CSV table of C-alpha atoms (C1' of nucleotides) in Angstrom, one decimal:
chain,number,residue,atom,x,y,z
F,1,UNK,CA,13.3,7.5,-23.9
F,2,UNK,CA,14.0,7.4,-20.0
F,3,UNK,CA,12.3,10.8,-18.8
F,4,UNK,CA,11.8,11.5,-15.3
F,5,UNK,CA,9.7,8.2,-14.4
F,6,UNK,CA,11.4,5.9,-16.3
F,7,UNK,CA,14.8,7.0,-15.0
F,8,UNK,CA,13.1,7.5,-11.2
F,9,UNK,CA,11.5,3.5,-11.6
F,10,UNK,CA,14.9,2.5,-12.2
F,11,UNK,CA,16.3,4.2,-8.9
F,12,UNK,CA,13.9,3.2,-6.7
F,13,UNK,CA,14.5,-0.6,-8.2
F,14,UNK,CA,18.5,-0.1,-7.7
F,15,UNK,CA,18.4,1.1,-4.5
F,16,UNK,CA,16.4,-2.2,-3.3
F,17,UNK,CA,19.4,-3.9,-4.7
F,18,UNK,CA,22.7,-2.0,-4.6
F,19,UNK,CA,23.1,-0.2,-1.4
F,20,UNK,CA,25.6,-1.3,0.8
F,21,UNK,CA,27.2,-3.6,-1.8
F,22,UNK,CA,30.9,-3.0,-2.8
F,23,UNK,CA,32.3,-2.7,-6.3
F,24,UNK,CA,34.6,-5.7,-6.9
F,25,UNK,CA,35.4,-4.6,-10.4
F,26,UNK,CA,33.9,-2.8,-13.7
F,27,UNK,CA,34.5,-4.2,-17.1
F,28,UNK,CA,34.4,-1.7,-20.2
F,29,UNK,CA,33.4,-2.8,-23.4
F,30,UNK,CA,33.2,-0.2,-24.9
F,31,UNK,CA,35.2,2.6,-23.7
F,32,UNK,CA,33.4,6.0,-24.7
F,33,UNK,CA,30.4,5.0,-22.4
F,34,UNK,CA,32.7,5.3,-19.2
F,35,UNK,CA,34.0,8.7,-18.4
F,36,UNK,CA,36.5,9.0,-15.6
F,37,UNK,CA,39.0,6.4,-13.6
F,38,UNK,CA,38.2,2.9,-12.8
F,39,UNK,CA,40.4,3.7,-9.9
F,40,UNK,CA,37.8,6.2,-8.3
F,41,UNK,CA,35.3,3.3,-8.3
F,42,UNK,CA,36.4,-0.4,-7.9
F,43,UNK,CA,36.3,-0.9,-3.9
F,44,UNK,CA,34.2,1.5,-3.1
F,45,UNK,CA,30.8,0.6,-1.5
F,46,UNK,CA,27.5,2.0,-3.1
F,47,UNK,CA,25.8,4.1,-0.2
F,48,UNK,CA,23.1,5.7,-2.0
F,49,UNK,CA,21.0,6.2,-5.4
F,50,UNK,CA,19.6,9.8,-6.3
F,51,UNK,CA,18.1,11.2,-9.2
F,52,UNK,CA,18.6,14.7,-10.9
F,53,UNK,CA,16.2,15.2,-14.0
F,54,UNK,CA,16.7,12.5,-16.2
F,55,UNK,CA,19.8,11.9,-14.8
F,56,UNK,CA,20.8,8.9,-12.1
F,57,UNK,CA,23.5,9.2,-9.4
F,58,UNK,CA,25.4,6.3,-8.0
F,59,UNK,CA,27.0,7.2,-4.7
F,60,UNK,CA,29.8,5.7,-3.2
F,61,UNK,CA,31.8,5.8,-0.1
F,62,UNK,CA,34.9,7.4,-1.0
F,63,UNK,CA,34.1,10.7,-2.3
F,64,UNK,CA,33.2,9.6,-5.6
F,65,UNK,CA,30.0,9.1,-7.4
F,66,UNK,CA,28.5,7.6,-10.8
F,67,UNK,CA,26.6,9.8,-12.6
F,68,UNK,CA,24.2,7.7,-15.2
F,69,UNK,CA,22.6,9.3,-18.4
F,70,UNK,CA,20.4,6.9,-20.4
F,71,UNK,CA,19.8,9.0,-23.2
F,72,UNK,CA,17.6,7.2,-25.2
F,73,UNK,CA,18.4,3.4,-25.0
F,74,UNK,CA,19.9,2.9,-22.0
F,75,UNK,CA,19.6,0.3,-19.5
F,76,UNK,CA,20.7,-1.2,-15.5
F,77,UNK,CA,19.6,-4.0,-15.2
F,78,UNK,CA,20.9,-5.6,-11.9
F,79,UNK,CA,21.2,-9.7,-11.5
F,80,UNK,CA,22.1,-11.8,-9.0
F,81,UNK,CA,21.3,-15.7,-8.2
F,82,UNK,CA,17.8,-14.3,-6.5
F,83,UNK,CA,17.0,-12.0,-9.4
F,84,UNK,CA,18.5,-14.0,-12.2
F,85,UNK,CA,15.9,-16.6,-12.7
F,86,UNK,CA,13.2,-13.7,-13.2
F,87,UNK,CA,12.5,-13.0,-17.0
F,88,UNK,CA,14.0,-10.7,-18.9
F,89,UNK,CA,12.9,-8.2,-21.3
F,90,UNK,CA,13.6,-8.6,-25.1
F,91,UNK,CA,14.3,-5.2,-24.7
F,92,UNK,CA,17.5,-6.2,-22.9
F,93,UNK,CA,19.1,-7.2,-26.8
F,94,UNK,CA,19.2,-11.0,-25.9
F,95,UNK,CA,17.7,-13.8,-23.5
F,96,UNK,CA,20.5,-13.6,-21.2
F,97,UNK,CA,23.0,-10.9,-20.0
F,98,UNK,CA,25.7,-9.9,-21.2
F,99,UNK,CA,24.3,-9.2,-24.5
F,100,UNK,CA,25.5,-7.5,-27.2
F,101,UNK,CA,24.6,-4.2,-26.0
F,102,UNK,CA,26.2,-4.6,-22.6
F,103,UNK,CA,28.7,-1.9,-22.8
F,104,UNK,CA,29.6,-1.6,-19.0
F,105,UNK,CA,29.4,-4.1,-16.3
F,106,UNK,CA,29.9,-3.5,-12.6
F,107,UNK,CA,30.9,-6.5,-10.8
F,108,UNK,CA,29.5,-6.2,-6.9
F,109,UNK,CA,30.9,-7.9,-3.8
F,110,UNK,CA,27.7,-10.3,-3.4
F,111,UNK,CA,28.3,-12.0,-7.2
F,112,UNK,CA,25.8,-9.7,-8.7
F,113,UNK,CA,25.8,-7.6,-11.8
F,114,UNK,CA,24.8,-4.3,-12.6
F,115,UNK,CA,24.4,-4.3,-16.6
F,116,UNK,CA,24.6,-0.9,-18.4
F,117,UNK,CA,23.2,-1.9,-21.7
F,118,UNK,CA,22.0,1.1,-24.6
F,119,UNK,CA,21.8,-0.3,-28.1
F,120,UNK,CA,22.2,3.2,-29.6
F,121,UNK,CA,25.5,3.9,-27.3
F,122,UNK,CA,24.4,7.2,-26.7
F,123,UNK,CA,24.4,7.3,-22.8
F,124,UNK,CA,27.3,7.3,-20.4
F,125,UNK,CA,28.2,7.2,-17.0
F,126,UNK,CA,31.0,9.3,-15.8
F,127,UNK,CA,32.7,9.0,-12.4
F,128,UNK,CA,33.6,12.3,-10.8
F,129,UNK,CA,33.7,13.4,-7.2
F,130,UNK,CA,30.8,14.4,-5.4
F,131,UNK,CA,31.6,18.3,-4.7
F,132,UNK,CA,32.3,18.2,-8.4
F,133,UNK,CA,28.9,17.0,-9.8
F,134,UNK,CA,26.6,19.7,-9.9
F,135,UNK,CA,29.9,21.8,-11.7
F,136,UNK,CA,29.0,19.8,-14.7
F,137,UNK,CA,26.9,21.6,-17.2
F,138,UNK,CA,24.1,19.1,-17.5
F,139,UNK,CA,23.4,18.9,-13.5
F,140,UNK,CA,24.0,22.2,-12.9
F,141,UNK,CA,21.9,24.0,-15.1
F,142,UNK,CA,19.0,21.7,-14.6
F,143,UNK,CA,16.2,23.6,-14.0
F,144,UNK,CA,13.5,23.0,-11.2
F,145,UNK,CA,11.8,19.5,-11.0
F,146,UNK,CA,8.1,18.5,-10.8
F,147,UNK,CA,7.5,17.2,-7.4
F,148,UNK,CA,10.6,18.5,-6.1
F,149,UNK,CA,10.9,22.7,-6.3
F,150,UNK,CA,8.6,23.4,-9.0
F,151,UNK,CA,5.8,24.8,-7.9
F,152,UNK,CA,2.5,26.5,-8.9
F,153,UNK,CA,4.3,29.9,-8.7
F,154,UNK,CA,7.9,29.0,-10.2
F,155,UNK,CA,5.8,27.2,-13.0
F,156,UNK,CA,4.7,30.5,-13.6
F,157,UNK,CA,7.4,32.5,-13.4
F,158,UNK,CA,9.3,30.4,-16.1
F,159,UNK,CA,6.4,30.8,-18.0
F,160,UNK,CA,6.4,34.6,-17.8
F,161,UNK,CA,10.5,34.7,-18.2
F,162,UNK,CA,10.1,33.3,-21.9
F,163,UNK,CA,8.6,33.5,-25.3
F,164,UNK,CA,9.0,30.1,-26.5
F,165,UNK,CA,6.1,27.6,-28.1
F,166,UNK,CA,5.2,25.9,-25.0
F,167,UNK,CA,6.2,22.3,-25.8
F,168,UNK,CA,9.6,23.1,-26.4
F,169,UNK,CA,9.6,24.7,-23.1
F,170,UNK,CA,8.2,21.8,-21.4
F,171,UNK,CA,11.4,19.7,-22.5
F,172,UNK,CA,13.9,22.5,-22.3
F,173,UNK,CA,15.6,20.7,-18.8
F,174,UNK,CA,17.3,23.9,-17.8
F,175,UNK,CA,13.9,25.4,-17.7
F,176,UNK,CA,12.3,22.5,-16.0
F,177,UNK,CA,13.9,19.1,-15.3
F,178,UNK,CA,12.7,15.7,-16.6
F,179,UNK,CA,10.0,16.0,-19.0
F,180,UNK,CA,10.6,14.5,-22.4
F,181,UNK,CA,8.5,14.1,-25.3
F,182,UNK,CA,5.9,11.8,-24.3
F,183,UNK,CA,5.2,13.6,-21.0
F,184,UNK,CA,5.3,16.7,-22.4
F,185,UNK,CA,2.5,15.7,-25.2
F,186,UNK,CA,0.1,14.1,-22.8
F,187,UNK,CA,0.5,16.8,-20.2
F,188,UNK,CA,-0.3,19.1,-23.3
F,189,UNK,CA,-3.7,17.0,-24.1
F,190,UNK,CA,-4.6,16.6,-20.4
F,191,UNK,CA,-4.7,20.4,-20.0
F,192,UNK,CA,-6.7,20.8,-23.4
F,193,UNK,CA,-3.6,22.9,-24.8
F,194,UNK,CA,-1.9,23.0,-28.4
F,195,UNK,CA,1.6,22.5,-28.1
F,196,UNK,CA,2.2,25.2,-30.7
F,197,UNK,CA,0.4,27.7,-28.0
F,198,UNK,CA,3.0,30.3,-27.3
F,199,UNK,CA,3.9,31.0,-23.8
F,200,UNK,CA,2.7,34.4,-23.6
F,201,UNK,CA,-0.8,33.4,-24.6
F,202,UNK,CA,-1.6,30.9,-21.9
F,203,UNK,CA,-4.1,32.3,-19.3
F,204,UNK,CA,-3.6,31.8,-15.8
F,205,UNK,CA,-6.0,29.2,-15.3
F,206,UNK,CA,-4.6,27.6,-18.5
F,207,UNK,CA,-1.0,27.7,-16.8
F,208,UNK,CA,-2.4,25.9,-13.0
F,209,UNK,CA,-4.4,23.2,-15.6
F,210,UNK,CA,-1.2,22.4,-17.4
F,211,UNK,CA,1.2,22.5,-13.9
F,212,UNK,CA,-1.3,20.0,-12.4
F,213,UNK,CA,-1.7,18.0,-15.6
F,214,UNK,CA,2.2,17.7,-15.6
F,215,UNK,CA,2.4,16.4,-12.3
F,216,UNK,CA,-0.7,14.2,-12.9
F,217,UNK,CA,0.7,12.8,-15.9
F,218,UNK,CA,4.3,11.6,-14.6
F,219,UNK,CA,2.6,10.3,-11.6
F,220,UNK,CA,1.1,8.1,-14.2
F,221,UNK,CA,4.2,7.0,-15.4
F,222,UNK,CA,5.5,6.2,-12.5
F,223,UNK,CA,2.1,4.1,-11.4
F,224,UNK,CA,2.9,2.2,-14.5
F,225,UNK,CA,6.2,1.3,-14.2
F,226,UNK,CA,7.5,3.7,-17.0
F,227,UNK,CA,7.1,3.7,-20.7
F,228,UNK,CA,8.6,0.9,-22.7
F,229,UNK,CA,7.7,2.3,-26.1
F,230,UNK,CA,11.2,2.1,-26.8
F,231,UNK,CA,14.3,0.8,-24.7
F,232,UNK,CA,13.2,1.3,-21.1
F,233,UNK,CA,13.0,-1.8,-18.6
F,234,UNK,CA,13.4,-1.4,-15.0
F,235,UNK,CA,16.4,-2.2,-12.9
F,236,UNK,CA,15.2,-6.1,-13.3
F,237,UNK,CA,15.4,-6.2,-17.0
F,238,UNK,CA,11.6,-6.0,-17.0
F,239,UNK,CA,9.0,-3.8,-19.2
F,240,UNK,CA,6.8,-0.6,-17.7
F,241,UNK,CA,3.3,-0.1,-19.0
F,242,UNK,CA,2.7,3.2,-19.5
F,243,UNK,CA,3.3,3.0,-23.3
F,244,UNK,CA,-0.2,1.3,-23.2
F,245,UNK,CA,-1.8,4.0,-21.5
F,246,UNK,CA,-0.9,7.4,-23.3
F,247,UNK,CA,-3.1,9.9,-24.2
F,248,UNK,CA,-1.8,11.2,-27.4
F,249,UNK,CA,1.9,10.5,-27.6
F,250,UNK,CA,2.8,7.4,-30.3
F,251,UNK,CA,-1.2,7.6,-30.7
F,252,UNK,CA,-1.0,9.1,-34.8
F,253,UNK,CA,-4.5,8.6,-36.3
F,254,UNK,CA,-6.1,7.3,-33.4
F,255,UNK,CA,-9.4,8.4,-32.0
F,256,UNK,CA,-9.1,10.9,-28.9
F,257,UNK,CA,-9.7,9.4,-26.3
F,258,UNK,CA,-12.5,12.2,-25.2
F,259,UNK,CA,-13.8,13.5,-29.0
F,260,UNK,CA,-12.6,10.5,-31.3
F,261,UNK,CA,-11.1,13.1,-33.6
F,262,UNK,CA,-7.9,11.5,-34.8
F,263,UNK,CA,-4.8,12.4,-33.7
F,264,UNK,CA,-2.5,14.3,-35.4
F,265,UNK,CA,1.3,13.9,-35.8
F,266,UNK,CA,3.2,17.1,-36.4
F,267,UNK,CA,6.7,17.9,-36.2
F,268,UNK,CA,7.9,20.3,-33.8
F,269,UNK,CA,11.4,21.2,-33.2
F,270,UNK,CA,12.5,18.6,-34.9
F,271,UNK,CA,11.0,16.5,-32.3
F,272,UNK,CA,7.5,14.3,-32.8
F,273,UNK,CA,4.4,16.1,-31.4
F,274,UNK,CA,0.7,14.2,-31.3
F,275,UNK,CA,-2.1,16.2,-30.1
F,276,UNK,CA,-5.4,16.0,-30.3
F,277,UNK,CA,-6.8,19.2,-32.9
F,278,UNK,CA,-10.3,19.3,-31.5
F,279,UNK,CA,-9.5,18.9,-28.3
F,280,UNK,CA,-6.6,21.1,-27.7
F,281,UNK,CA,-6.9,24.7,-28.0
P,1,DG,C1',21.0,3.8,-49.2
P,2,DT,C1',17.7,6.6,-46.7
P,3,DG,C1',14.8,8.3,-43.3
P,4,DT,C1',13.5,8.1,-38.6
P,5,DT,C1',14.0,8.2,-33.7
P,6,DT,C1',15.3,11.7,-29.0
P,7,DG,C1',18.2,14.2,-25.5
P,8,DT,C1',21.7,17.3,-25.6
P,9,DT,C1',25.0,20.6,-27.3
P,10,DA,C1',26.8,23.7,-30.8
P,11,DT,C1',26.0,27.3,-33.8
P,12,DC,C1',23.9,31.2,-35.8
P,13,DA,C1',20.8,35.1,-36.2
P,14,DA,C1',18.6,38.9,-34.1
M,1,DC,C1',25.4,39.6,-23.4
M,2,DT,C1',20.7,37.1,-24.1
M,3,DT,C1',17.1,34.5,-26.4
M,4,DG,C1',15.3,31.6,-29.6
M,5,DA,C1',15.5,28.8,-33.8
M,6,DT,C1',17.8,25.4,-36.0
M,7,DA,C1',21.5,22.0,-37.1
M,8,DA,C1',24.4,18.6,-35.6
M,9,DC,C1',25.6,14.4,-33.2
M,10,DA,C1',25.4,10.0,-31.1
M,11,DA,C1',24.0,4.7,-33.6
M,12,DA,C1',21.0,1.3,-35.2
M,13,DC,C1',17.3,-0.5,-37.7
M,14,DA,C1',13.2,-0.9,-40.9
DNA sequence: GTGTTTGTTATCAA
DNA sequence: CTTGATAACAAACA
């Protein structure tokens, strides 16, 4: 489940390796994943990497960008004869790359490899021109992002605007972009919160605790490389190590880590929720 | 064969 | 129209 460090680990690793490397060709495997014209891409030169929620853009020189979305199994992995020798991930779906769930392959000017691999085939990566990419529903309504323009005072004010339980609202991205469910459910625990609490009942001081416990949280994340309870490896095929740290999330019927009150696994739309019962109010 | 997983979008009710 | 709640969908695996 790439959420905003995850997806951000794998940028900063890309953009060590891509930028000012040309696209000598792309092979699709399996079409659905690619949206767009292979024409708007091969030859163009990669000139820079962002990152919009959980989304990741590939820029190019001609106009033309990648747009990336992981979903919840997907993968770059980038190789070349420098990188290839390091050890990959069995998260990658085989020793060596291409593997079975190496849907897209971009072929770069340097005899390197950019891998898009997602066992679930849920993600894609759609090539549109740059003026165009924030007219597509996904980026464009993407709400503020920690660390970017949320702050203390927009935190609030999206707070105040709604009615909703406030976990959901933590992973709504048009509300706020790039918190998914494991995030959202230690950001919940750090700030001693219920995710059932609705909105409308959080207290001011409740709502600054939970804003700083957000950013505290992802920073966390991103100190660890990501979270490789599932798919995620960074852009070398290799594992984070957050997953080994969380406070609640994937923790069911394991002692809190402040009361030793198990935790409790609840379902809440639709979605897995831990939290600690004692500790969050 | 069934249930489970999450991010996103579609649909429906109020 | 808006908001919120819920269903559906993508695909694979235990």
């Amino acid at each position: 489940m790439p959420e905003l460090p995850e997806v951000e680990t794998i940028r900063l690793g890309l953009q060590k390796y891509l930028i000012g490397h040309k696209i000598v060709s792309v092979q699709i495997r399996v079409p659905k994943i690619f949206i767009g014209s292979v024409k708007q891409v091969v030859g163009a030169k990669i000139i820079g990497l962002k990152r919009i929620g959980k989304g990741l853009i590939i820029e190019l020189n001609n106009n033309f960008v990648l747009a990336v979305h992981l979903k919840m199994t997907g993968q770059l992995v980038y190789r070349d004869e420098k990188t290839k020798r390091l050890a990959l991930s069995v998260k990658t779906g085989g020793e060596k790359l291409p593997s079975k769930y190496s849907h897209l392959i971009l072929v770069l000017d340097n005899g390197a490899f950019l891998y898009y691999n997602d066992l679930r085939r849920f993600g894609w990566i759609k090539a549109i021109r740059k003026d165009q990419l924030m007219q597509m529903p996904f980026f464009k309504e993407m709400g503020p992002e920690p660390f970017k323009d949320l702050t203390l005072e927009k935190f609030k004010e999206i707070i105040f605007k709604s009615n909703l339980v406030i976990k959901i609202l933590l992973m709504d991205q048009k509300r706020i972009g790039g918190i998914g469910n494991i995030y959202a459910n230690d950001a919940l625990f750090e700030a001693k919160i219920a995710p059932t609490r609705k909105v409308r009942s959080l207290s001011s001081e409740e709502i600054k605790k939970l804003y700083e416990a957000i950013l505290d949280v992802l920073r966390k994340g991103l100190e660890y490389g990501g979270s490789s309870d599932e798919n995620f490896v960074n852009a070398l095929g290799q594992e984070g190590n957050y997953q080994n740290h969380t406070l609640v999330y994937g923790r069911e019927k394991e002692p809190c880590k402040n009361c030793k009150t198990l935790i409790k696994k609840i379902k809440l739309g639709g979605r897995g929720t831990y939290y600690c019962p004692a500790c969050q109010k």
